Tab-separated table of C-alpha atoms in Angstrom:
chain	number	residue	atom	x	y	z
A	1	MET	CA	-9.364	-28.565	-195.684
A	2	LYS	CA	-12.490	-26.590	-195.526
A	3	PHE	CA	-13.276	-29.480	-192.668
A	4	TRP	CA	-10.187	-28.154	-191.564
A	5	LEU	CA	-11.399	-24.491	-190.816
A	6	ILE	CA	-14.308	-24.932	-189.574
A	7	LEU	CA	-12.448	-26.636	-186.243
A	8	ILE	CA	-10.925	-24.299	-185.515
A	9	LEU	CA	-13.461	-21.725	-185.842
A	10	VAL	CA	-15.707	-23.466	-183.632
A	11	PHE	CA	-12.513	-24.160	-181.872
A	12	VAL	CA	-12.189	-20.211	-180.665
A	13	ALA	CA	-15.624	-19.537	-180.408
A	14	VAL	CA	-15.917	-22.551	-177.706
A	15	ARG	CA	-12.142	-21.319	-175.877
A	16	TYR	CA	-12.004	-17.240	-176.726
A	17	VAL	CA	-16.234	-16.169	-177.401
A	18	LEU	CA	-18.001	-18.106	-174.778
A	19	PRO	CA	-16.668	-17.653	-172.384
A	20	ILE	CA	-17.266	-14.230	-172.545
A	21	VAL	CA	-20.583	-14.238	-174.086
A	22	LEU	CA	-21.367	-16.143	-170.657
A	23	ARG	CA	-20.172	-13.303	-168.634
A	24	LEU	CA	-21.470	-10.654	-170.025
A	25	VAL	CA	-25.675	-13.297	-170.097
A	26	LEU	CA	-24.816	-13.603	-166.455
A	27	ALA	CA	-23.737	-10.756	-164.640
A	28	GLY	CA	-26.976	-9.343	-166.380
A	29	PHE	CA	-28.713	-11.706	-164.032
A	30	VAL	CA	-27.206	-11.348	-161.090
A	31	ARG	CA	-27.474	-7.877	-161.732
A	32	LYS	CA	-31.602	-8.415	-162.143
A	33	GLN	CA	-32.004	-10.536	-159.470
A	34	MET	CA	-30.060	-8.435	-156.547
A	35	ARG	CA	-32.219	-5.349	-157.560
A	36	ASN	CA	-35.412	-7.190	-157.875
A	37	GLY	CA	-34.406	-8.764	-153.988
A	38	GLY	CA	-33.642	-11.865	-154.500
A	39	PHE	CA	-31.373	-14.424	-153.367
A	40	VAL	CA	-32.362	-14.216	-150.902
A	41	VAL	CA	-31.487	-16.864	-147.009
A	42	PRO	CA	-33.663	-16.822	-145.230
A	43	PRO	CA	-32.927	-16.543	-141.658
A	44	GLN	CA	-31.665	-20.452	-139.436
A	45	SER	CA	-32.679	-20.385	-136.280
A	46	ARG	CA	-35.362	-18.457	-134.798
A	47	PRO	CA	-34.322	-15.578	-131.593
A	48	GLY	CA	-34.831	-16.690	-128.277
A	49	PRO	CA	-32.792	-17.450	-124.704
A	50	PRO	CA	-29.480	-19.571	-125.356
A	51	PRO	CA	-30.279	-23.636	-124.800
A	52	VAL	CA	-29.000	-24.747	-121.407
A	53	PRO	CA	-26.144	-27.461	-121.833
A	54	GLY	CA	-28.056	-31.446	-121.818
A	55	GLU	CA	-30.793	-29.586	-123.161
A	56	VAL	CA	-32.739	-31.025	-125.712
A	57	ARG	CA	-35.013	-28.186	-128.062
A	58	VAL	CA	-37.271	-29.942	-130.676
A	59	ASP	CA	-38.142	-27.614	-133.809
A	60	TYR	CA	-40.647	-29.814	-135.142
A	61	VAL	CA	-42.978	-32.951	-134.270
A	62	PRO	CA	-45.229	-34.448	-136.565
A	63	PRO	CA	-48.538	-34.995	-135.413
A	64	VAL	CA	-49.236	-38.261	-134.714
A	65	ALA	CA	-51.589	-39.562	-136.579
A	66	PRO	CA	-55.103	-41.919	-135.278
A	67	GLU	CA	-53.891	-45.982	-134.291
A	68	ALA	CA	-56.417	-47.792	-136.377
A	69	GLU	CA	-59.303	-48.929	-134.063
A	70	LYS	CA	-58.487	-53.519	-132.879
A	71	PRO	CA	-61.482	-56.035	-132.411
A	72	PRO	CA	-62.634	-56.458	-129.789
A	73	GLY	CA	-60.558	-60.117	-127.686
A	74	PHE	CA	-57.592	-58.923	-129.340
A	75	LYS	CA	-54.948	-59.486	-127.135
A	76	GLY	CA	-52.115	-59.669	-130.382
A	77	GLY	CA	-51.143	-62.351	-132.813
A	78	GLU	CA	-49.319	-66.291	-132.671
A	79	TYR	CA	-44.925	-66.174	-132.371
A	80	VAL	CA	-44.065	-68.132	-135.439
A	81	ASP	CA	-40.447	-69.589	-134.711
A	82	TYR	CA	-39.120	-69.513	-138.409
A	83	GLU	CA	-35.997	-71.218	-139.576
A	84	GLU	CA	-34.940	-70.924	-142.201
A	85	VAL	CA	-34.415	-73.572	-145.457
A	86	LYS	CA	-31.978	-74.511	-147.577
């Protein structure tokens, strides 16, 4: 009998009390963030002239790594024909 009473109390707490407590806690958190200027969404694009149809605009170009030095007289590797053996 004691087990069923504890089970019912836990069910009632999870079903009815927990949502109210979570709603109060989250409402306080949202109010605090709004007071502190939180939840700011950064602008997505820079203002400027509208793009011309068919024109490609690149926002970021990654830096190019320097090429490794090759020994003098190196003209490339040798081609090896690959054949799968089963």
